[in-house]
Coordinates of C-alpha atoms and ligand atoms in Angstrom, one line a residue:
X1 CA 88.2 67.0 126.3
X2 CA 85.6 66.8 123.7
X3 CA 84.7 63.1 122.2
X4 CA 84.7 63.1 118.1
X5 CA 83.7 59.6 116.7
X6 CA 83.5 58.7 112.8
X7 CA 81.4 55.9 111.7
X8 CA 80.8 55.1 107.7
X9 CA 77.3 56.2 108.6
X10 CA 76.0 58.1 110.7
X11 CA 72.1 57.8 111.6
X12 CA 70.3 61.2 113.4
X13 CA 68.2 60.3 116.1
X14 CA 65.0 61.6 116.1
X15 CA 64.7 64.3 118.9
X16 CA 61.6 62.1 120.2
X17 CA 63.8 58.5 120.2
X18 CA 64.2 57.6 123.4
X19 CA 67.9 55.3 123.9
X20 CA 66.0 52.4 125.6
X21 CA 67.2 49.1 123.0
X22 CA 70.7 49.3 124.3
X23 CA 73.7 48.1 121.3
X24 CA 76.5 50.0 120.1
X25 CA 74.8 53.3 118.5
X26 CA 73.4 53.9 122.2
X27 CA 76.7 53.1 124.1
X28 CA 78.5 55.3 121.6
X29 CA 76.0 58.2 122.1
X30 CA 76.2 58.0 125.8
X31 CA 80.0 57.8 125.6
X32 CA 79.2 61.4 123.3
X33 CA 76.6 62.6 126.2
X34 CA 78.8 62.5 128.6
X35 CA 81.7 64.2 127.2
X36 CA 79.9 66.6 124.6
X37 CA 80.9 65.8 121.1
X38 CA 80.5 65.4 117.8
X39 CA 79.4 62.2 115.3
X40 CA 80.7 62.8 112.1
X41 CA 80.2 60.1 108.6
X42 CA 77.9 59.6 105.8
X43 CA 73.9 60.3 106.0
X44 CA 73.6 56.9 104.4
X45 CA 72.3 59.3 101.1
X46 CA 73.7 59.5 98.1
X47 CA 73.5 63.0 95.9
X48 CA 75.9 64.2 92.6
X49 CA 76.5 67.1 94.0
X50 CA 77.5 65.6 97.7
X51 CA 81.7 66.6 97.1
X52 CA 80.9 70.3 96.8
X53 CA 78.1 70.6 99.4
X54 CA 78.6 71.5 103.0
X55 CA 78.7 68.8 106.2
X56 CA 74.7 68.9 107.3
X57 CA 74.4 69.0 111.3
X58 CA 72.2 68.4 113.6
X59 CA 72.1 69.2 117.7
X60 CA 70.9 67.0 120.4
X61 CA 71.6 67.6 123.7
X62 CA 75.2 67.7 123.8
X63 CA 75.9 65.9 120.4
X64 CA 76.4 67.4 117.2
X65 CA 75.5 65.3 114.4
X66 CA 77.6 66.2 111.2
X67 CA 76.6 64.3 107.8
X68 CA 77.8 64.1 104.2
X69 CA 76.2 62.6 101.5
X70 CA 78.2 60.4 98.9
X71 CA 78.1 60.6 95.3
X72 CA 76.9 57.7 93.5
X73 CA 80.4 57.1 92.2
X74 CA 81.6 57.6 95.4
X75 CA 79.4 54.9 96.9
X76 CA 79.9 52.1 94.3
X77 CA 83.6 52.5 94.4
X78 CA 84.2 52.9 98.3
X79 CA 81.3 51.6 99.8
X80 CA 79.8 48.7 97.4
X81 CA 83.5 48.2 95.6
X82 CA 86.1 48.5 98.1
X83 CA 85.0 48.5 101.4
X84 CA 82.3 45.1 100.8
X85 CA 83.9 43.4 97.9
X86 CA 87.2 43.6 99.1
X87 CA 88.1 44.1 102.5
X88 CA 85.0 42.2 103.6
X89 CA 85.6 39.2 101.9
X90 CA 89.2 39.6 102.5
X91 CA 89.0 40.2 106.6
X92 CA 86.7 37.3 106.7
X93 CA 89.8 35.0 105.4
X94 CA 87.8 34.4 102.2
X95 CA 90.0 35.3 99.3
X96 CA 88.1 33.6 96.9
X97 CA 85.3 36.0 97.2
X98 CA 87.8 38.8 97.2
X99 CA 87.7 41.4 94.3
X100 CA 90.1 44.1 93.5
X101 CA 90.1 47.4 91.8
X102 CA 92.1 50.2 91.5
X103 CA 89.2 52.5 90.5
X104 CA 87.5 50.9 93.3
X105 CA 90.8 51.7 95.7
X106 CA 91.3 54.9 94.5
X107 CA 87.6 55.6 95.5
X108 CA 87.9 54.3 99.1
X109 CA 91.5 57.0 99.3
X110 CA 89.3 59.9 97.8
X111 CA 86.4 59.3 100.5
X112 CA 88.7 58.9 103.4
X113 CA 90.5 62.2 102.4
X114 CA 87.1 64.2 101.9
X115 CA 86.1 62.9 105.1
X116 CA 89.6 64.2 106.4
X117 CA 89.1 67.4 104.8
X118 CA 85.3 68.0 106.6
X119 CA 86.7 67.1 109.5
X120 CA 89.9 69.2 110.6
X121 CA 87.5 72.3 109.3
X122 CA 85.5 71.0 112.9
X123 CA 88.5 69.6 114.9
X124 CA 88.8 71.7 118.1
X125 CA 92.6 71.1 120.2
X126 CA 91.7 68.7 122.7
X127 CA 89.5 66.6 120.5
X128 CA 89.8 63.0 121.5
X129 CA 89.2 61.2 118.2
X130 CA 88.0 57.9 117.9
X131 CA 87.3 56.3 114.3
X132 CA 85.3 53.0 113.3
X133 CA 86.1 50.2 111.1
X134 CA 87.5 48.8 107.7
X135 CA 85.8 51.5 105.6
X136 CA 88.1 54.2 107.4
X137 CA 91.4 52.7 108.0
X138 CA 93.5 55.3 106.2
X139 CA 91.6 58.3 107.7
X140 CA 94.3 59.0 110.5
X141 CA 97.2 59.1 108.1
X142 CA 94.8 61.7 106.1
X143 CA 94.2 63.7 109.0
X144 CA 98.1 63.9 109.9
X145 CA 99.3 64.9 107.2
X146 CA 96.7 68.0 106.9
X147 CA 98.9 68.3 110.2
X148 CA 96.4 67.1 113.1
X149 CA 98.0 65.8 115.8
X150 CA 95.0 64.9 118.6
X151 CA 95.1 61.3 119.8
X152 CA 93.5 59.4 117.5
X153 CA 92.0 55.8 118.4
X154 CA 90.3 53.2 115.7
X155 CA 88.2 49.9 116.4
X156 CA 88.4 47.2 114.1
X157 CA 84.7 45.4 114.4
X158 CA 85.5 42.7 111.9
X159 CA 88.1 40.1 111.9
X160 CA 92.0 40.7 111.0
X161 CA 93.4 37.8 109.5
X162 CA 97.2 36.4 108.9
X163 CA 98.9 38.5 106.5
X164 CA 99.5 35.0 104.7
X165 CA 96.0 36.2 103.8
X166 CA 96.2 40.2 104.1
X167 CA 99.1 40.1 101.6
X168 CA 97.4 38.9 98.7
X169 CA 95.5 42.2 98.8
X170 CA 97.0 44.6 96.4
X171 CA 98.8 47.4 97.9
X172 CA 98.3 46.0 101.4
X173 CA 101.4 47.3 102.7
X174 CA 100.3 50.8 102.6
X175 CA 97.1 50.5 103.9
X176 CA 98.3 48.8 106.6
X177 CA 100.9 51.0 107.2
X178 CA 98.4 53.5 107.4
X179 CA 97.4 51.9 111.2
X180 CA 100.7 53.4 112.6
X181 CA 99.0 56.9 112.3
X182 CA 96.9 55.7 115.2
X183 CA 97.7 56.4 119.0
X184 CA 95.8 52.9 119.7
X185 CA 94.2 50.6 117.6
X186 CA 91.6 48.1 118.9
X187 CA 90.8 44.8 117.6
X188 CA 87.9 42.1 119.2
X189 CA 90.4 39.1 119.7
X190 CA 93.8 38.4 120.8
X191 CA 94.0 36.5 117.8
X192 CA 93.3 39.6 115.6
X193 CA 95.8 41.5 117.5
X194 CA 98.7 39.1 116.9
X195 CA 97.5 38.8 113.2
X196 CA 97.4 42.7 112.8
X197 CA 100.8 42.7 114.7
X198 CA 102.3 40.2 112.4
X199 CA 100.9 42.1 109.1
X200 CA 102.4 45.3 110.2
X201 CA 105.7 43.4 111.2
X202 CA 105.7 41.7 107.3
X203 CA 104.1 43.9 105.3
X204 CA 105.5 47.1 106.2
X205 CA 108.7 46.4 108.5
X206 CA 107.5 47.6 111.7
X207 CA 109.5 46.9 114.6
X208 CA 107.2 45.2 117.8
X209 CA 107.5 45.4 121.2
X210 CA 104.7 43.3 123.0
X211 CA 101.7 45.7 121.9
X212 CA 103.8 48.5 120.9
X213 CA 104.6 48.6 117.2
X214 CA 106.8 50.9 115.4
X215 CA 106.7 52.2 111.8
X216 CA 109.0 54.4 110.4
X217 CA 108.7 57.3 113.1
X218 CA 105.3 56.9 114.3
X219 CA 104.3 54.4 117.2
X220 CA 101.0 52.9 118.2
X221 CA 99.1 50.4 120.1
X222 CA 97.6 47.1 118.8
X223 CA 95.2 45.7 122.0
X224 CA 92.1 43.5 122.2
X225 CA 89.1 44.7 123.3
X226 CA 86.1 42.6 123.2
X227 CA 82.8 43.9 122.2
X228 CA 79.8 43.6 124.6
X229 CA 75.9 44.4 125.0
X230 CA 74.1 45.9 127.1
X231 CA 73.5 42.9 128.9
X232 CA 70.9 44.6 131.6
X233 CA 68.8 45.9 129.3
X234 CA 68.5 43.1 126.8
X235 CA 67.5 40.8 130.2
X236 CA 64.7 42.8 131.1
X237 CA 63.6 43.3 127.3
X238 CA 63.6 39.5 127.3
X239 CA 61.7 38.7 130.5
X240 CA 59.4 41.7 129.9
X241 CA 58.2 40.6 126.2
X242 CA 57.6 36.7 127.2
X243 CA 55.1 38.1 130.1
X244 CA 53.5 40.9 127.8
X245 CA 53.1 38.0 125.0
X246 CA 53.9 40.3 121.9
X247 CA 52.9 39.4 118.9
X248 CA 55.6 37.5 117.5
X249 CA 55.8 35.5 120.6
X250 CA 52.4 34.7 120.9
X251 CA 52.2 34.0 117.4
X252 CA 55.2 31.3 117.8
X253 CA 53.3 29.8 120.7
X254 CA 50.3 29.1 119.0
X255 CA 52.3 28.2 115.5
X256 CA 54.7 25.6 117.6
X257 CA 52.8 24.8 120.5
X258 CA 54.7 22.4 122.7
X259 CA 57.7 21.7 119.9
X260 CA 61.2 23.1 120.3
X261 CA 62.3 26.1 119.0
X262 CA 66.0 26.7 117.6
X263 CA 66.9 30.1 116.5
X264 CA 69.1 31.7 114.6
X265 CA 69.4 35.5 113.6
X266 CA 72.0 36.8 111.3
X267 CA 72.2 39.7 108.7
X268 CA 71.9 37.8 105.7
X269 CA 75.7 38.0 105.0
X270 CA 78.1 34.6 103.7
X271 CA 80.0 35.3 106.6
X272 CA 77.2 34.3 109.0
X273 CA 77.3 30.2 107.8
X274 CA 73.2 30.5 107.2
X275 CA 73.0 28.3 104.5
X276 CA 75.5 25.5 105.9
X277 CA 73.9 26.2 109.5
X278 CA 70.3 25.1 107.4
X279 CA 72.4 21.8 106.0
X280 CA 73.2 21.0 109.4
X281 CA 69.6 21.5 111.1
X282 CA 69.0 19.0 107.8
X283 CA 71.6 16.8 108.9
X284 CA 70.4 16.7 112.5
X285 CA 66.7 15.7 111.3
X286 CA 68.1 13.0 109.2
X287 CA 70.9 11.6 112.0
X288 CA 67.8 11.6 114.3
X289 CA 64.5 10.9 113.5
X290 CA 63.3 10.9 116.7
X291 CA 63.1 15.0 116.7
X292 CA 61.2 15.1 113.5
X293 CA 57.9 17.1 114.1
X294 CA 59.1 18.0 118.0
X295 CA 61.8 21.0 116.9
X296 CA 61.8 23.5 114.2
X297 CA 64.2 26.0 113.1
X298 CA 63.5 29.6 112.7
X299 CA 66.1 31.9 110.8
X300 CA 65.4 35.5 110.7
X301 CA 67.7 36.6 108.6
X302 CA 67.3 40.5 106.9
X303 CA 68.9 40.8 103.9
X304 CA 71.6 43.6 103.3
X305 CA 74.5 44.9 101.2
X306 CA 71.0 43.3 98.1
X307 CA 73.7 45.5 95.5
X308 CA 76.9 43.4 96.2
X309 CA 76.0 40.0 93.8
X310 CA 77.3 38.0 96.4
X311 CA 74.5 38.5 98.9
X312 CA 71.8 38.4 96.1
X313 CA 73.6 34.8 95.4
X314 CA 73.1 34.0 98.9
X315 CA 69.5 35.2 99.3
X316 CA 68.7 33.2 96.2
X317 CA 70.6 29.7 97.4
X318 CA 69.2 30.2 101.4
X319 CA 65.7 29.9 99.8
X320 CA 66.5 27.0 98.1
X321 CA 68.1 24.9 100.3
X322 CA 65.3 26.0 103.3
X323 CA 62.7 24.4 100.4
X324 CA 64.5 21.2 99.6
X325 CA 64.9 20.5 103.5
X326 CA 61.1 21.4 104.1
X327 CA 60.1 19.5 101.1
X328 CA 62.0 16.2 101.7
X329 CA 61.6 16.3 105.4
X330 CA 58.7 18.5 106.4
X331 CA 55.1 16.8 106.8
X332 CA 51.6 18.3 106.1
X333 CA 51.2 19.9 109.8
X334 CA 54.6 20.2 110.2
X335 CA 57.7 22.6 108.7
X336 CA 61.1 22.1 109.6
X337 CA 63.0 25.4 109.0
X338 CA 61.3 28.5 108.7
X339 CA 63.1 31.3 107.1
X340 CA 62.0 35.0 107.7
X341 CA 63.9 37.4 106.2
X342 CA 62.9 40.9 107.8
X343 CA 64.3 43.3 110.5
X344 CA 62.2 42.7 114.1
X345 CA 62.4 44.9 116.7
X346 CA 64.3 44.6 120.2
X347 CA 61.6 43.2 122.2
X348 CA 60.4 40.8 119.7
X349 CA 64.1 39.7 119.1
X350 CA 64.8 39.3 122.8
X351 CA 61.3 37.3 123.4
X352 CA 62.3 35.0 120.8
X353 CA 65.5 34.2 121.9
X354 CA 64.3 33.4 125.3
X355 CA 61.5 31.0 123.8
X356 CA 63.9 29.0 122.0
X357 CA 65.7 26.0 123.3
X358 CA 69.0 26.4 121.3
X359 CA 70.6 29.3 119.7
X360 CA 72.2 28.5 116.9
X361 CA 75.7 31.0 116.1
X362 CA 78.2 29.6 113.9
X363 CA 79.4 31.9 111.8
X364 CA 82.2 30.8 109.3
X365 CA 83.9 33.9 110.7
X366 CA 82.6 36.9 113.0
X367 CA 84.6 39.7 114.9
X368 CA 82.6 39.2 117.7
X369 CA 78.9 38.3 116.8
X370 CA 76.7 40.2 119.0
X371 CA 73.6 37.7 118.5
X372 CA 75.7 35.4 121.0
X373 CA 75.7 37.7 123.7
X374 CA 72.0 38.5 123.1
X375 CA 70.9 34.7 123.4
X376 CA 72.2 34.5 126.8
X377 CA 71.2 37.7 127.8
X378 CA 68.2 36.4 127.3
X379 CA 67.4 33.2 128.7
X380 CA 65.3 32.7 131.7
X381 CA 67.6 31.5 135.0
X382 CA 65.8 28.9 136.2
X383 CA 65.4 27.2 132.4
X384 CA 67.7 28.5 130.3
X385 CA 68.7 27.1 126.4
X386 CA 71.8 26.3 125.1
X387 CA 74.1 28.4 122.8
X388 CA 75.8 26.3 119.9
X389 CA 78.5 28.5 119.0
X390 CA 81.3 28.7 116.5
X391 CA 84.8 28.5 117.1
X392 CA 85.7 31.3 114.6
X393 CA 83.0 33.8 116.2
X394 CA 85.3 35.9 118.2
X395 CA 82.7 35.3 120.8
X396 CA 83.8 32.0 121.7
X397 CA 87.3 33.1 122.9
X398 CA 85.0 34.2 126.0
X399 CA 82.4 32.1 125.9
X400 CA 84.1 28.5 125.9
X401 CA 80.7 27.7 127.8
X402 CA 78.6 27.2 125.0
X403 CA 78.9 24.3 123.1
X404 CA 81.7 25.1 120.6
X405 CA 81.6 23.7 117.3
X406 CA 83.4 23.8 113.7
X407 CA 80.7 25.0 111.5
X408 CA 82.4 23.6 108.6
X409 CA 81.7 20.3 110.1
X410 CA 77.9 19.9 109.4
X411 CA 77.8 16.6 111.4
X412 CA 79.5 18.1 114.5
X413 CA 76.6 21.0 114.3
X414 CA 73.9 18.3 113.9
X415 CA 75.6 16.5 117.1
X416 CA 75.8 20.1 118.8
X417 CA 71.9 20.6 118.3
X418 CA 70.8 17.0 119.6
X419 CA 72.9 17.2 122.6
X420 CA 71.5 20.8 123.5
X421 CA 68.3 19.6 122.9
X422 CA 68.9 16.9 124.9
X423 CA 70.9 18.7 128.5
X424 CA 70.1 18.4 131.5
X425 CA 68.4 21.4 133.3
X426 CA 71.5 21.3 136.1
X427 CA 73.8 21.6 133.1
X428 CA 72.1 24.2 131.6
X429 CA 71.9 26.4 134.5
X430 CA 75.4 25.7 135.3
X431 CA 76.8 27.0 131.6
X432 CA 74.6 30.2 131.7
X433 CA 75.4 31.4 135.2
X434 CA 79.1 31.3 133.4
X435 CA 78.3 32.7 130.4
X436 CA 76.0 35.4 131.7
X437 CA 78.7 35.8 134.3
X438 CA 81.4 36.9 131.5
X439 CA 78.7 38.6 128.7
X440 CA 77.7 41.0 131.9
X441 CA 81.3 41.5 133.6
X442 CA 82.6 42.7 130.1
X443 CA 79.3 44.8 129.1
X444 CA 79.2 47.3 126.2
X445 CA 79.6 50.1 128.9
X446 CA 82.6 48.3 130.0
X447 CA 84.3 48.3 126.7
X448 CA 83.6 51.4 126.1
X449 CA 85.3 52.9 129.2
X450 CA 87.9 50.2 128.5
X451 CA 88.5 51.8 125.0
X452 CA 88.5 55.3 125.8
X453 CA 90.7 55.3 129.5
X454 CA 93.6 52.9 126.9
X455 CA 93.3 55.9 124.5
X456 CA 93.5 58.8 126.8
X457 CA 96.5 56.7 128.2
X458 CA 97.9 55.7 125.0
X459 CA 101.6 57.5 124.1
X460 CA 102.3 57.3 128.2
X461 CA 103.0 54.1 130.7
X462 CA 100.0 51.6 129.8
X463 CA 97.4 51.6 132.7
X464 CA 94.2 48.9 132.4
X465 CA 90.8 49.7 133.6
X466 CA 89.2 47.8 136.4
X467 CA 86.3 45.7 135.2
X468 CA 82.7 47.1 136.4
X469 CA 83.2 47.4 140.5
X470 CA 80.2 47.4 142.9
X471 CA 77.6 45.0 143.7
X472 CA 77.5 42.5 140.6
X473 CA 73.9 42.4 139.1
X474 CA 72.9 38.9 139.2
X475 CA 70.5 37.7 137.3
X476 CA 68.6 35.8 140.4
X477 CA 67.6 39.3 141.8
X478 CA 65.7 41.1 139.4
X479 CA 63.7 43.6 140.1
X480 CA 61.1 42.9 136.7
X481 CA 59.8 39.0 138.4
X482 CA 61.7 36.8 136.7
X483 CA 61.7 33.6 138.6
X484 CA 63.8 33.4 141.6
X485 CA 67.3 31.0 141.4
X486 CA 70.5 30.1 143.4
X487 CA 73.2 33.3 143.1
X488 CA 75.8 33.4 140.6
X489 CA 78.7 32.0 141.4
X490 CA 81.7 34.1 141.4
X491 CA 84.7 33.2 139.0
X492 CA 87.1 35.7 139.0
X493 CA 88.8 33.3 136.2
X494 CA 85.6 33.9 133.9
X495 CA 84.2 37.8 135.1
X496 CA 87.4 39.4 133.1
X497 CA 88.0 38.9 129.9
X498 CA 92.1 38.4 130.0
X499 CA 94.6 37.6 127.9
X500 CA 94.9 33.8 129.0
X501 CA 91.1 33.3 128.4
X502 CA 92.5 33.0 124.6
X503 CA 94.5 29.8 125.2
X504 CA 91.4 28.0 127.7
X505 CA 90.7 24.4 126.1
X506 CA 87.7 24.4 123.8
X507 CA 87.1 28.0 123.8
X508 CA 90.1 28.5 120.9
X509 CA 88.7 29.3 117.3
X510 CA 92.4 27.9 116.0
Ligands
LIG1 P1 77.3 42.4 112.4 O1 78.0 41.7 111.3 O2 76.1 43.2 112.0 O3 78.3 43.4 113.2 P2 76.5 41.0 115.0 O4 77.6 41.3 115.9 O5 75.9 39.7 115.1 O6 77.0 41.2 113.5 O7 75.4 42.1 115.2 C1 74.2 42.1 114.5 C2 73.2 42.9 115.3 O8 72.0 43.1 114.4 C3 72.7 42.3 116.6 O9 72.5 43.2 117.5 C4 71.3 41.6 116.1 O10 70.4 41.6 117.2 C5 70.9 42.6 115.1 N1 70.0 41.9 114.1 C6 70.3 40.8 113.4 N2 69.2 40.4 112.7 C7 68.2 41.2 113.1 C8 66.8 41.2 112.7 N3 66.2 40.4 111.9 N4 66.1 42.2 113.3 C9 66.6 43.1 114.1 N5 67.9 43.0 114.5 C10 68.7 42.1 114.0 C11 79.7 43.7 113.1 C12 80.7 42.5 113.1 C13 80.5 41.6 114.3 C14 80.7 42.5 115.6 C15 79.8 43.7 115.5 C16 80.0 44.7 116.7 O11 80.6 41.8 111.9 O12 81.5 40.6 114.3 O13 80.2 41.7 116.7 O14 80.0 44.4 114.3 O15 81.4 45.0 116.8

């Protein structure tokens, strides 16, 4: 079986790049590696002449690279139009952001179908196909009815929400209807499941059976599976930068000396909560004076999607808010929030996170929100800080461990941050040796199996993959010198993500 994935874009590596930083691009090219394949979507360019030309490849080791450009037209209506003013906003539950057009829409269609088009010229028979997320929903249906019929998988990484909330988006019950083309669809929560589930059931009159849902004649799979990291490698990035003192880390030590650090690291995006996360950190200062001058904030925060107004609204308001806290809290040796707004690499990133005392995640709504993972991943054993985390990051369904907190509720937040700040070493050991416990059992190798044994499976009886087997890697015994602690403990309640882990106390975004 040959492995074909479709991404919106598709980034060559360079034949030099080594695939040491771990995250999604590397798990997916080692899924590729192993079973020779092909990684098909756009270069990311735009040209006028991009409908007419031919798919560019590329070879690397066992991985062909295929690329189209988009037009300019092509990119405003189903990249900036469709794809991030509507179905972003949308999946995120905000329907106030939300706008619709059917140029826009008809845009999004006419990609999907070129991309179906390039693609069954390079299909081979036992393709195993495996699309990902909202900009390529319909591309299945496309590719059926040019008369493929090789298992095709999709993974949602954004939220789904209630079709209370789909509905409202003009013609919403055919592009949902478009999912049943699938053999299995994939979502990050339980709760995105049942919400995609219900849509389909609603919108477009499918019949349901558990995960099994019908449409018409065609039947697929709705299941959860819960993105991860690459736990391992992020650890040793981590423990590694703190004892080479990198730039950025040194640079932090001698700029905060012996104050706190609490981090946050987003995309600039609405659906991150930066500039209500800043109100709270204001909040906290305010509720308790005590911390002022001991703890700062730093938000890194790169912007993207600068063409969608939205984000250049956002870019605009985070600077102004970061200014009136600093200017009506700060002192003249001291600066409460710092705001950086710039890409860092992988070691810098993971040598901050472990320097800070708090890692600060509350999103208003995230699929999964990798960041989470990362802070723990992170942390040094023997002192490790504290992960405030939102309830509507689908994170916290597994990682009820954190401190979970509305992030609507700027006072909860600011009560979140002091009582981080504030734990007890024993307490703080106790809640990472959980959470590592689940980020590592459920790792991005993990879900990448997962994904790929459900979809081979998919159409016959259901089977589940075992978790990782062999010797857990604990934390305690690393290889790289990090400081020696007591073993994991092992909690077969927390090492799985399953179904019940949805319903545990605290740990539900609903
Ligand atoms: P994103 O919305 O991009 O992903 P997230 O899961 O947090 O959100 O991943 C962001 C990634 O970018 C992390 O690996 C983070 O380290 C990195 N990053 C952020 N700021 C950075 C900076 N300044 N410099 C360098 N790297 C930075 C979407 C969905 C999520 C889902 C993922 C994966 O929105 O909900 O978790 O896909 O499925």
């Amino acid at each position: 079986m040959r492995l074909v994935i479709v991404s919106n874009r598709v980034t060559i590596p360079d034949r030099s790049e080594k695939a040491a930083a771990g995250g999604l691009a590397v798990a997916l090219r080692e899924a590729l590696d192993s079973h020779g394949g092909l990684w098909f979507g756009w270069s990311g360019e735009v040209a006028e002449n991009a409908a007419g030309a031919p798919v560019k490849t590329a070879q690397r080791g066992k991985v062909t690279y295929a690329v189209t450009d988009l037009t300019s037209a092509e990119r405003d209506s189903y990249y900036l139009g469709f794809s991030n003013r509507a179905l972003w906003p949308l999946m995120h539950y905000r329907l106030g952001l939300t706008e619709f057009s059917r140029t826009e829409y008809e845009g999004y269609l006419g990609v999907n179908r070129r991309f179906a088009k390039a693609l069954v010229a390079m299909l081979q028979p036992d393709d195993v196909i495996w699309i990902h997320d909202y900009h390529l929903i319909p591309l299945a249906a496309e590719l059926r009815r040019r008369g493929v019929t090789n298992r095709i998988g999709y993974f949602h990484h954004i939220p789904w929400p209630p079709s209370e909330v789909f509905g409202a988006l003009p013609f919403s019950s055919t592009l949902i209807g478009t999912m049943a083309a699938y053999d299995l669809v994939g979502v990050q929560t339980e709760i995105d499941a049942a919400n995609l589930i219900g849509g389909l059931r609603a919108l477009s009159g499918a019949s349901v059976d558990g995960d099994r849902v019908r449409v018409g004649r065609r039947q697929t799979s709705v299941q959860a599976f819960p993105i991860g990291i690459d736990v391992e490698a992020f650890r040793k990035l981590a423990a590694a930068s703190v004892r080479a003192a990198t730039l950025p880390i040194k640079t932090t030590r001698e700029t905060l000396g012996e104050r706190k650090l609490v981090i946050g690291v987003d995309r600039l995006d609405y659906s991150k909560g930066i500039v209500p996360r800043l109100e709270a950190f204001g909040q906290f200062l305010r509720s308790h004076p005590e911390h002022r001058g001991r703890v700062g904030l730093l938000q890194i925060a790169p912007p993207s999607r600068s063409e969608v107004p939205e984000y250049a609204e956002l870019d605009r308001q985070s600077d102004e808010v970061a200014g009136r806290l600093n200017a009506t809290l700060g002192e003249f040796d001291w600066t409460p929030i710092r705001v950086v707004k710039k890409a860092y690499s992988r070691n810098a990133l993971a040598g901050l996170y472990r320097r800070a005392q708090v890692g600060l995640v509350t999103p208003m709504r995230d699929g999964m929100n990798l960041v989470a993972k990362e802070y723990v991943a992170a942390q040094d054993p023997a002192d490790p800080g504290v992960l405030v985390l939102s309830r509507f990051a689908g994170a916290a369904q597994q990682m009820g461990e954190a401190l979970i907190v509305n992030p609507f509720d700027t006072h909860e937040v600011a009560d979140a941050i002091r009582t981080a700040l504030a734990m007890p070493k024993s307490e703080r050991i106790r809640r990472f040796e959980r959470l590592y416990a689940v980020i590592d059992a459920s790792d991005i190798g993990w879900w990448t199996q997962r994904y790929l044994a459900a979809l081979s499976n998919s159409g016959a009886p259901r089977q589940t993959t075992p978790p990782k087997t062999g010797p857990r890697r604990s934390p305690a015994k690393s290889a790289d010198g990090d400081r020696p602690r007591k073993p994991v403990k092992t909690m077969p309640a927390v090492t799985k993500p399953r179904r019940e882990r949805a319903a545990q106390p605290g740990s539900s975004p609903h």
